[in-house]
Amino acid sequence: MSGPYVTGNVLDAIGSGDGVTAGAVGMVAAAGATSVLFSGCRGSLFMLLMARLRQSLSLRLFSHLVHQDLDFFQGTPAAELLAQFSMQVPRVCRSVPAGANQLLRSLLMALVVGGFMVRLAPGLALLALLEVPLGIANRRIQTTRKQALQRSMLEASARTASGVQESVAAIETIRTFSAEEEEEEQHRWNLAKELRLKEQIELELAFFTLVHRVIKLAIRVMVLFRSHQQLRDGHITPGVLVTFLLYQDRVGGHVQVLLYGFNEFLTNAAAGQKIWEYLDRKPSGNVGGTREPPELQGHVTFQKVSFTYPGNPEHPVLKDVTFEVRSGEVTALAGPNGSGKSTAVALLERLRDPGSGTVLLDGIPLPEYEHQYLHRKVVLVEQDPVLFSGTIRENIILGLEHCKESELQEAATAAGAMDLIQGLEQVWDTGESQGDGAPLGQILLILYDGAAQRWVRTGLAQTVLVVSHRPRVLDGADRLVVLERGAVMETGTPAELRERRGAYSRLFQHGSHTRIHLHGGDPELDLPLC
């Protein structure tokens, strides 16, 4: 900042015949060295702040998302969530420290340099600083336009990524219906919309940049004209004029950075608006239960439970459902597709909460149990389990702390995967598992088309609830609960229900499944009828 002042004094000294003094040279060198030192320290500090901010924001966003309810994930495309982590979090974390750095430095320098200009030549300073309000007006108009276009651009990018993800995930369906060209055309349309928005952003940026340069040039011409008059009249010296013009360049640059940084900060904040919405969103349902009884019997009761999905409130999935899952027994849920079996399981796992009625475990409503405790005791073994990246050990003990080696082996044996695991080179530390992970320490086990009796006989589960269409699996249960159109039609033992010739018998008489023989592939497959 002292460089232009010293330069002006040197020029005046040369003009008066005194020459360049050693003190003036020393002041210029000291000013440059101090500026370089403080700039380097400031840059390093903000780079460190940027890295810490990104780590903190990513962790906070991920922690907040994993605790959201299922309705949130079903209503939000996965590509949009991934875009927040891969694009918006880094962008926000860059803009906040960089913006703060630029704004604070430019604001301080603009005020100090502006004060020097007013002290040197008040009339010229007022004329030169006219660039500030005109630049602010120009930037404000540009920012309003850019924020709107930026939001549209983000929505278009998320739509394109979501379309690609859906096409890849459903490639078999696309191939079945020969819809490759339709998907290609849709993707082309999405990319074209992105391109149009990007071109519009760039064109408007070029236009507003041109307007700002015209304003700056006009102010510079007026300052030169007025300074020529003052120099001719002897109000200022050549050294003061040079110092003023150098300061004008600097203050113009600082004002430009100030305006650009502030507007860029607002634009990035608007682009990261979704992040703040996700962080402010509160998950539905009560997860603040505290009960952790030392022993559970595993007796489940559905009391007049009704449930409707938020996206289709006029069509209830469960209607006043009441039944029991007794401790020490294998209970099976049967019914045609769409009868509400999976929804009942989701309520029992507390993946959702009933709209009315209560689900009880040992006579206590599920929301009163501590979240992790409940999911250690009530375990779902899906027909096609999801395997996470990591070792076999990490997949089996997912969600469990301080798991013993004996419990790990017991779970693998119960899942029928022990022989496969022991035959692998790295055994438990192998990176991929083909066996079904078996949960440990469960009281109530929920199976899809699984062999249920062995879990009770081996003592690995106290109570088992099976969801199946297969007659062999259903006939092996102690009790059956038959659902139809979201209501309980009948309950009893398999023998009792067959003798009644009611809903359970109709389930197989009408052929809820058809058996198809495939030549050259699997010998036979059970497929649900539409």
XYZ file of C-alpha atoms in Angstrom:
530
model
C 0.000 0.000 0.000
C 2.946 2.351 0.654
C 4.450 1.558 -2.776
C 2.472 4.177 -4.771
C 3.090 6.825 -2.099
C 6.844 6.226 -2.130
C 6.847 6.144 -5.939
C 5.171 9.557 -6.071
C 7.677 11.027 -3.644
C 10.571 9.636 -5.693
C 9.175 11.207 -8.867
C 8.803 14.567 -7.151
C 12.370 14.251 -5.841
C 13.655 13.510 -9.337
C 11.669 16.435 -10.718
C 13.173 18.795 -8.130
C 16.711 17.466 -8.783
C 17.222 15.688 -5.405
C 17.417 12.170 -6.941
C 16.474 8.852 -5.410
C 17.324 8.452 -1.704
C 18.338 5.220 0.021
C 15.464 5.644 2.485
C 12.909 5.671 -0.312
C 14.367 2.495 -1.843
C 14.375 0.828 1.577
C 10.711 1.722 2.154
C 9.713 0.194 -1.202
C 11.618 -3.031 -0.451
C 10.212 -3.299 3.093
C 6.659 -2.733 1.866
C 7.007 -5.483 -0.778
C 8.548 -7.996 1.626
C 5.847 -7.400 4.270
C 3.090 -7.807 1.683
C 4.517 -11.134 0.448
C 4.921 -12.483 3.997
C 1.428 -11.665 5.168
C -0.165 -12.844 1.903
C 1.522 -16.251 2.254
C 0.453 -16.656 5.896
C -3.103 -15.608 5.096
C -3.342 -18.022 2.153
C -2.033 -20.975 4.186
C -4.453 -20.251 7.026
C -7.467 -20.198 4.738
C -6.376 -23.376 2.906
C -6.255 -25.184 6.257
C -9.643 -23.754 7.161
C -11.055 -24.949 3.827
C -9.918 -28.556 4.401
C -11.335 -28.646 7.930
C -14.610 -27.108 6.830
C -15.072 -29.692 4.064
C -14.473 -32.562 6.473
C -16.845 -31.113 9.057
C -19.647 -30.322 6.584
C -19.416 -33.704 4.814
C -19.565 -35.552 8.119
C -22.454 -33.477 9.417
C -24.464 -33.870 6.199
C -23.882 -37.630 6.024
C -24.744 -38.051 9.708
C -27.957 -36.099 9.192
C -28.976 -38.024 6.077
C -28.512 -41.538 7.488
C -30.958 -40.684 10.282
C -33.729 -39.559 7.922
C -36.899 -41.602 7.461
C -37.457 -43.847 4.444
C -40.017 -41.483 2.915
C -37.226 -38.940 2.455
C -35.039 -41.384 0.493
C -37.942 -42.618 -1.617
C -38.835 -39.054 -2.553
C -35.259 -37.895 -3.202
C -33.248 -39.326 -6.129
C -29.979 -40.952 -5.096
C -28.168 -38.999 -7.833
C -29.237 -35.730 -6.201
C -27.824 -36.815 -2.839
C -24.566 -37.941 -4.435
C -24.314 -34.605 -6.246
C -24.434 -32.786 -2.906
C -21.371 -34.698 -1.665
C -19.387 -34.713 -4.897
C -20.176 -31.196 -6.167
C -21.961 -28.902 -3.737
C -20.085 -29.638 -0.498
C -16.656 -28.980 -2.117
C -18.024 -25.896 -3.842
C -19.463 -24.418 -0.655
C -16.314 -25.253 1.289
C -14.195 -23.485 -1.328
C -16.377 -20.421 -1.575
C -16.811 -19.715 2.136
C -13.108 -19.482 3.170
C -12.024 -17.981 -0.160
C -14.895 -15.517 -0.089
C -14.158 -14.500 3.507
C -10.472 -14.086 2.649
C -11.151 -11.906 -0.365
C -13.922 -9.889 1.248
C -12.014 -9.007 4.406
C -8.784 -8.135 2.581
C -10.480 -6.150 -0.179
C -12.768 -4.291 2.233
C -9.857 -3.221 4.424
C -7.652 -2.234 1.480
C -10.462 -0.339 -0.280
C -11.175 1.732 2.835
C -7.524 2.537 3.538
C -6.597 3.295 -0.080
C -9.771 5.333 -0.530
C -8.802 7.393 2.509
C -5.351 8.079 0.995
C -6.978 9.167 -2.279
C -9.286 11.603 -0.510
C -6.301 13.046 1.379
C -4.254 13.509 -1.815
C -6.958 14.988 -4.075
C -10.513 15.192 -2.696
C -12.107 16.307 -5.981
C -10.471 13.571 -8.029
C -11.260 10.973 -5.329
C -14.998 11.678 -5.428
C -14.955 11.339 -9.218
C -12.903 8.130 -9.161
C -15.008 6.518 -6.436
C -18.106 7.022 -8.597
C -17.138 3.626 -10.016
C -18.210 1.943 -6.764
C -22.012 2.532 -6.813
C -22.204 1.941 -10.558
C -20.261 -1.313 -10.184
C -22.500 -2.422 -7.304
C -25.650 -1.844 -9.366
C -24.190 -3.759 -12.314
C -23.121 -6.680 -10.108
C -26.440 -6.861 -8.312
C -28.346 -7.275 -11.547
C -25.846 -9.880 -12.716
C -26.029 -11.815 -9.432
C -29.819 -12.025 -9.480
C -29.727 -13.450 -12.979
C -26.837 -15.816 -12.236
C -28.437 -17.273 -9.110
C -31.627 -18.140 -10.974
C -29.694 -19.723 -13.835
C -27.394 -21.553 -11.394
C -30.354 -23.191 -9.640
C -31.795 -24.245 -12.986
C -28.386 -25.617 -13.972
C -28.133 -27.699 -10.792
C -31.627 -29.112 -11.289
C -30.794 -29.994 -14.899
C -27.521 -31.674 -13.867
C -29.285 -33.693 -11.164
C -31.963 -34.730 -13.674
C -29.305 -35.895 -16.134
C -27.411 -37.878 -13.479
C -30.642 -39.399 -12.180
C -31.625 -40.462 -15.700
C -28.276 -42.166 -16.247
C -28.516 -43.957 -12.907
C -32.063 -45.162 -13.589
C -31.156 -46.363 -17.079
C -28.151 -48.330 -15.832
C -30.123 -49.834 -12.934
C -33.032 -50.839 -15.193
C -31.011 -51.901 -18.245
C -32.738 -55.303 -18.363
C -36.158 -53.647 -18.515
C -34.946 -51.240 -21.187
C -33.568 -54.136 -23.216
C -36.792 -56.133 -22.749
C -38.947 -53.341 -24.182
C -36.364 -52.333 -26.814
C -36.318 -48.802 -25.396
C -32.635 -48.033 -25.972
C -33.315 -45.299 -28.533
C -35.930 -43.649 -26.312
C -33.498 -43.534 -23.392
C -30.783 -42.173 -25.688
C -33.116 -39.453 -26.943
C -34.107 -38.517 -23.386
C -30.451 -38.296 -22.373
C -29.689 -36.169 -25.426
C -32.521 -33.807 -24.472
C -31.215 -33.511 -20.890
C -27.691 -32.734 -22.117
C -29.012 -30.168 -24.585
C -30.882 -28.379 -21.807
C -27.726 -28.282 -19.702
C -25.802 -26.857 -22.660
C -28.410 -24.143 -23.274
C -28.290 -23.059 -19.647
C -24.493 -23.026 -19.623
C -24.376 -20.950 -22.814
C -26.859 -18.484 -21.340
C -24.752 -18.155 -18.173
C -21.599 -17.496 -20.185
C -23.293 -14.977 -22.503
C -24.708 -12.988 -19.602
C -21.323 -13.067 -17.869
C -19.675 -11.633 -21.003
C -22.343 -8.921 -21.295
C -22.108 -7.725 -17.684
C -18.297 -7.837 -17.839
C -18.414 -5.584 -20.904
C -20.743 -3.150 -19.119
C -18.378 -2.988 -16.130
C -15.341 -2.314 -18.329
C -17.182 0.470 -20.149
C -18.031 2.091 -16.794
C -14.428 1.748 -15.626
C -13.061 3.233 -18.853
C -15.468 6.172 -18.742
C -14.501 6.977 -15.133
C -10.810 6.737 -16.013
C -11.196 9.183 -18.921
C -13.032 11.680 -16.711
C -10.368 11.396 -13.996
C -7.566 11.995 -16.512
C -9.351 15.012 -17.943
C -9.945 16.545 -14.500
C -6.418 15.751 -13.258
C -4.951 17.465 -16.330
C -6.846 20.631 -15.396
C -5.642 20.495 -11.759
C -2.062 19.798 -12.835
C -2.148 22.750 -15.236
C -3.528 25.009 -12.509
C -0.830 23.858 -10.061
C -3.225 22.284 -7.525
C -1.331 18.950 -7.669
C 2.214 17.901 -8.541
C 3.197 15.205 -11.065
C 4.204 12.905 -8.177
C 0.781 13.317 -6.520
C -0.929 12.568 -9.839
C 1.085 9.362 -10.362
C 0.418 8.301 -6.756
C -3.315 8.994 -7.192
C -3.539 7.044 -10.467
C -1.713 4.062 -8.915
C -4.066 4.176 -5.955
C -7.026 4.393 -8.323
C -5.899 1.185 -10.025
C -5.589 -0.533 -6.674
C -8.867 0.643 -5.224
C -10.610 -0.290 -8.469
C -9.148 -3.774 -8.248
C -10.170 -4.148 -4.600
C -13.702 -2.923 -5.304
C -13.908 -5.356 -8.206
C -12.773 -8.242 -6.004
C -15.135 -7.089 -3.262
C -18.106 -7.050 -5.604
C -17.122 -10.281 -7.341
C -16.392 -12.112 -4.101
C -19.618 -11.014 -2.433
C -21.768 -11.924 -5.418
C -19.910 -15.202 -5.935
C -20.473 -15.950 -2.268
C -24.223 -15.361 -2.695
C -24.282 -17.496 -5.854
C -22.529 -20.414 -4.157
C -24.772 -20.061 -1.136
C -27.786 -20.304 -3.443
C -26.236 -23.327 -5.150
C -25.748 -24.946 -1.724
C -29.294 -24.193 -0.631
C -30.194 -27.896 -0.783
C -27.462 -28.659 1.742
C -28.983 -26.238 4.244
C -32.454 -27.689 3.564
C -31.193 -31.206 4.268
C -29.437 -30.062 7.450
C -32.601 -28.306 8.666
C -34.908 -31.242 7.879
C -36.150 -33.158 10.902
C -36.846 -36.894 10.457
C -40.417 -37.961 11.097
C -41.097 -40.494 13.838
C -39.847 -40.789 17.389
C -36.401 -42.397 17.786
C -35.858 -41.266 21.350
C -36.813 -44.496 23.126
C -34.765 -45.539 26.142
C -35.972 -49.028 27.120
C -33.299 -51.749 27.043
C -34.689 -54.673 29.080
C -32.096 -57.357 29.903
C -34.410 -60.114 28.630
C -37.038 -60.298 25.902
C -39.592 -63.017 25.248
C -40.133 -62.002 21.619
C -43.939 -61.770 21.754
C -45.228 -59.381 19.062
C -48.712 -57.908 18.882
C -50.277 -55.830 16.126
C -53.232 -53.901 17.605
C -55.619 -52.387 15.057
C -52.729 -51.167 12.910
C -53.472 -49.065 9.829
C -50.976 -47.544 7.442
C -50.988 -45.481 4.250
C -47.996 -44.316 2.228
C -47.586 -40.530 2.022
C -47.659 -40.578 -1.759
C -51.011 -42.393 -1.876
C -53.034 -41.450 1.213
C -56.388 -42.458 -0.290
C -55.452 -46.141 -0.518
C -54.558 -47.690 2.865
C -52.084 -50.561 2.707
C -53.055 -51.977 6.119
C -56.544 -51.612 7.641
C -57.123 -52.378 11.345
C -54.691 -55.295 11.280
C -54.575 -57.331 14.507
C -52.540 -60.499 15.036
C -49.896 -62.032 17.306
C -46.459 -63.537 16.785
C -45.963 -65.825 19.774
C -42.663 -66.419 21.498
C -40.905 -69.671 20.628
C -42.982 -70.246 17.477
C -42.581 -69.825 13.735
C -45.326 -67.566 12.408
C -45.782 -67.066 8.671
C -47.372 -64.145 6.825
C -49.166 -65.286 3.682
C -51.154 -63.474 1.057
C -51.134 -62.369 -2.576
C -48.872 -59.627 -3.845
C -49.918 -56.232 -2.533
C -51.698 -57.622 0.518
C -49.475 -55.666 2.959
C -46.979 -58.310 4.110
C -43.856 -56.244 3.417
C -45.455 -53.186 4.988
C -46.212 -55.154 8.160
C -42.569 -56.244 8.282
C -41.432 -52.622 7.805
C -43.593 -51.549 10.754
C -42.197 -54.347 12.915
C -38.642 -53.282 12.009
C -39.620 -49.662 12.722
C -38.592 -48.644 9.241
C -41.947 -46.870 9.312
C -44.488 -46.005 12.006
C -48.186 -46.934 11.759
C -50.705 -44.233 10.998
C -52.967 -45.598 13.722
C -52.820 -48.526 16.105
C -49.792 -49.912 17.915
C -47.111 -52.546 17.367
C -46.023 -54.077 20.685
C -42.984 -56.157 21.602
C -43.515 -57.954 24.914
C -46.406 -55.584 25.586
C -44.307 -52.416 25.089
C -44.795 -50.103 22.064
C -41.819 -50.219 19.707
C -41.063 -46.455 19.917
C -40.225 -46.866 23.617
C -37.273 -49.159 22.870
C -33.804 -47.706 22.313
C -33.091 -47.596 18.579
C -29.906 -49.691 18.423
C -31.162 -52.142 21.034
C -34.353 -52.795 19.065
C -32.513 -53.473 15.825
C -30.092 -55.828 17.539
C -33.029 -57.880 18.806
C -35.432 -57.656 15.846
C -33.487 -58.687 12.769
C -34.506 -58.932 9.120
C -32.795 -61.509 6.874
C -33.716 -60.624 3.317
C -33.943 -63.026 0.414
C -31.289 -61.035 -1.470
C -29.137 -59.421 1.220
C -27.163 -56.270 0.461
C -23.388 -56.662 0.801
C -21.290 -53.598 1.568
C -17.773 -53.044 0.346
C -15.407 -54.465 2.923
C -14.509 -57.857 4.338
C -16.775 -60.765 5.238
C -16.173 -60.038 8.897
C -17.298 -56.421 8.507
C -20.474 -57.464 6.670
C -21.499 -60.042 9.282
C -20.923 -57.828 12.342
C -22.460 -54.721 10.744
C -24.057 -52.636 13.494
C -22.601 -54.769 16.305
C -19.887 -53.670 18.692
C -17.478 -55.898 20.619
C -18.507 -59.019 18.717
C -16.695 -62.170 19.868
C -15.014 -64.583 17.465
C -17.236 -67.444 18.670
C -20.378 -65.410 17.887
C -19.020 -64.591 14.436
C -18.416 -68.277 13.644
C -21.815 -69.226 15.048
C -23.536 -66.734 12.785
C -21.644 -67.917 9.700
C -22.495 -71.546 10.500
C -26.178 -70.711 10.930
C -26.176 -68.948 7.557
C -24.607 -71.999 5.868
C -21.582 -69.979 4.790
C -18.887 -71.434 7.065
C -17.515 -73.949 4.540
C -17.364 -71.265 1.838
C -15.577 -68.789 4.092
C -13.000 -71.300 5.342
C -12.197 -72.224 1.753
C -11.223 -68.659 0.897
C -7.583 -67.592 0.949
C -8.021 -64.713 3.398
C -10.930 -66.355 5.245
C -12.739 -63.627 7.248
C -10.772 -60.794 5.660
C -11.873 -61.601 2.104
C -13.341 -58.610 0.349
C -16.555 -60.158 -0.955
C -19.015 -62.698 0.428
C -21.567 -64.793 -1.415
C -23.287 -66.178 1.670
C -26.183 -64.549 3.537
C -24.899 -62.616 6.520
C -26.481 -63.967 9.709
C -27.348 -61.519 12.469
C -26.117 -62.156 15.996
C -27.974 -62.108 19.297
C -31.460 -61.766 17.813
C -34.692 -62.471 19.716
C -37.094 -62.020 16.799
C -35.954 -63.048 13.314
C -37.816 -62.058 10.147
C -37.166 -64.227 7.091
C -38.148 -64.015 3.445
C -38.671 -67.499 1.959
C -36.238 -68.964 4.478
C -35.949 -72.282 6.315
C -37.276 -71.072 9.664
C -37.375 -74.117 11.932
C -33.575 -74.479 12.178
C -33.280 -71.018 13.718
C -35.610 -71.979 16.578
C -34.166 -75.465 17.024
C -30.582 -74.168 17.251
C -31.598 -71.455 19.681
C -30.286 -68.663 17.448
C -33.726 -67.050 17.392
C -36.449 -67.116 20.008
C -39.268 -66.147 17.644
C -39.379 -66.321 13.846
C -41.686 -64.509 11.424
C -41.587 -65.825 7.853
C -42.891 -63.997 4.786
C -43.370 -66.362 1.874
C -45.523 -67.533 -1.033
C -44.147 -71.054 -1.060
C -46.525 -73.766 0.239
C -43.603 -75.823 1.594
C -42.353 -72.933 3.710
C -45.834 -71.952 4.891
C -46.806 -75.504 5.856
C -43.714 -75.704 8.060
C -44.863 -72.785 10.240
C -46.559 -73.172 13.627
C -49.104 -70.465 12.855
C -50.269 -68.621 9.741
C -51.591 -65.090 9.316
C -53.297 -64.590 5.938
C -53.512 -61.015 4.650
C -55.639 -59.876 1.755
C -56.029 -56.269 0.577
C -54.455 -54.995 3.782
C -56.710 -56.872 6.194
C -56.314 -60.099 8.201
C -58.579 -62.715 6.615
C -57.771 -65.675 8.888
C -55.232 -67.042 11.352
C -54.454 -70.551 12.626
C -52.261 -73.558 11.982
C -51.646 -74.653 8.375
C -53.837 -77.733 8.897
C -56.686 -75.679 10.348
C -56.635 -73.185 7.524
C -56.640 -75.892 4.872
C -59.667 -77.514 6.473
C -61.545 -74.211 6.472
C -61.032 -73.838 2.709
C -60.964 -70.078 3.082
C -58.501 -67.390 2.013
C -55.466 -69.603 2.578
C -56.812 -72.352 0.335
C -57.887 -69.856 -2.326
C -54.369 -68.458 -2.318
C -53.093 -71.647 -3.957
C -56.229 -72.778 -5.776
C -56.223 -69.607 -7.858
C -52.463 -69.919 -8.435
C -50.832 -66.954 -6.868
C -47.719 -68.324 -8.563
C -47.160 -70.050 -11.850
C -44.320 -72.415 -12.548
C -42.481 -71.847 -15.802
C -40.002 -74.312 -17.263
C -37.081 -72.682 -19.022
C -35.011 -74.646 -21.507
C -31.277 -74.179 -21.192
C -31.500 -72.143 -17.964
C -32.847 -72.694 -14.471
C -35.066 -75.810 -14.376
C -38.016 -73.901 -12.938
C -38.758 -70.554 -11.432
C -41.623 -69.324 -9.203
C -42.907 -66.091 -10.685
C -45.736 -63.942 -9.272
C -48.723 -63.398 -11.482
C -49.596 -59.802 -12.383
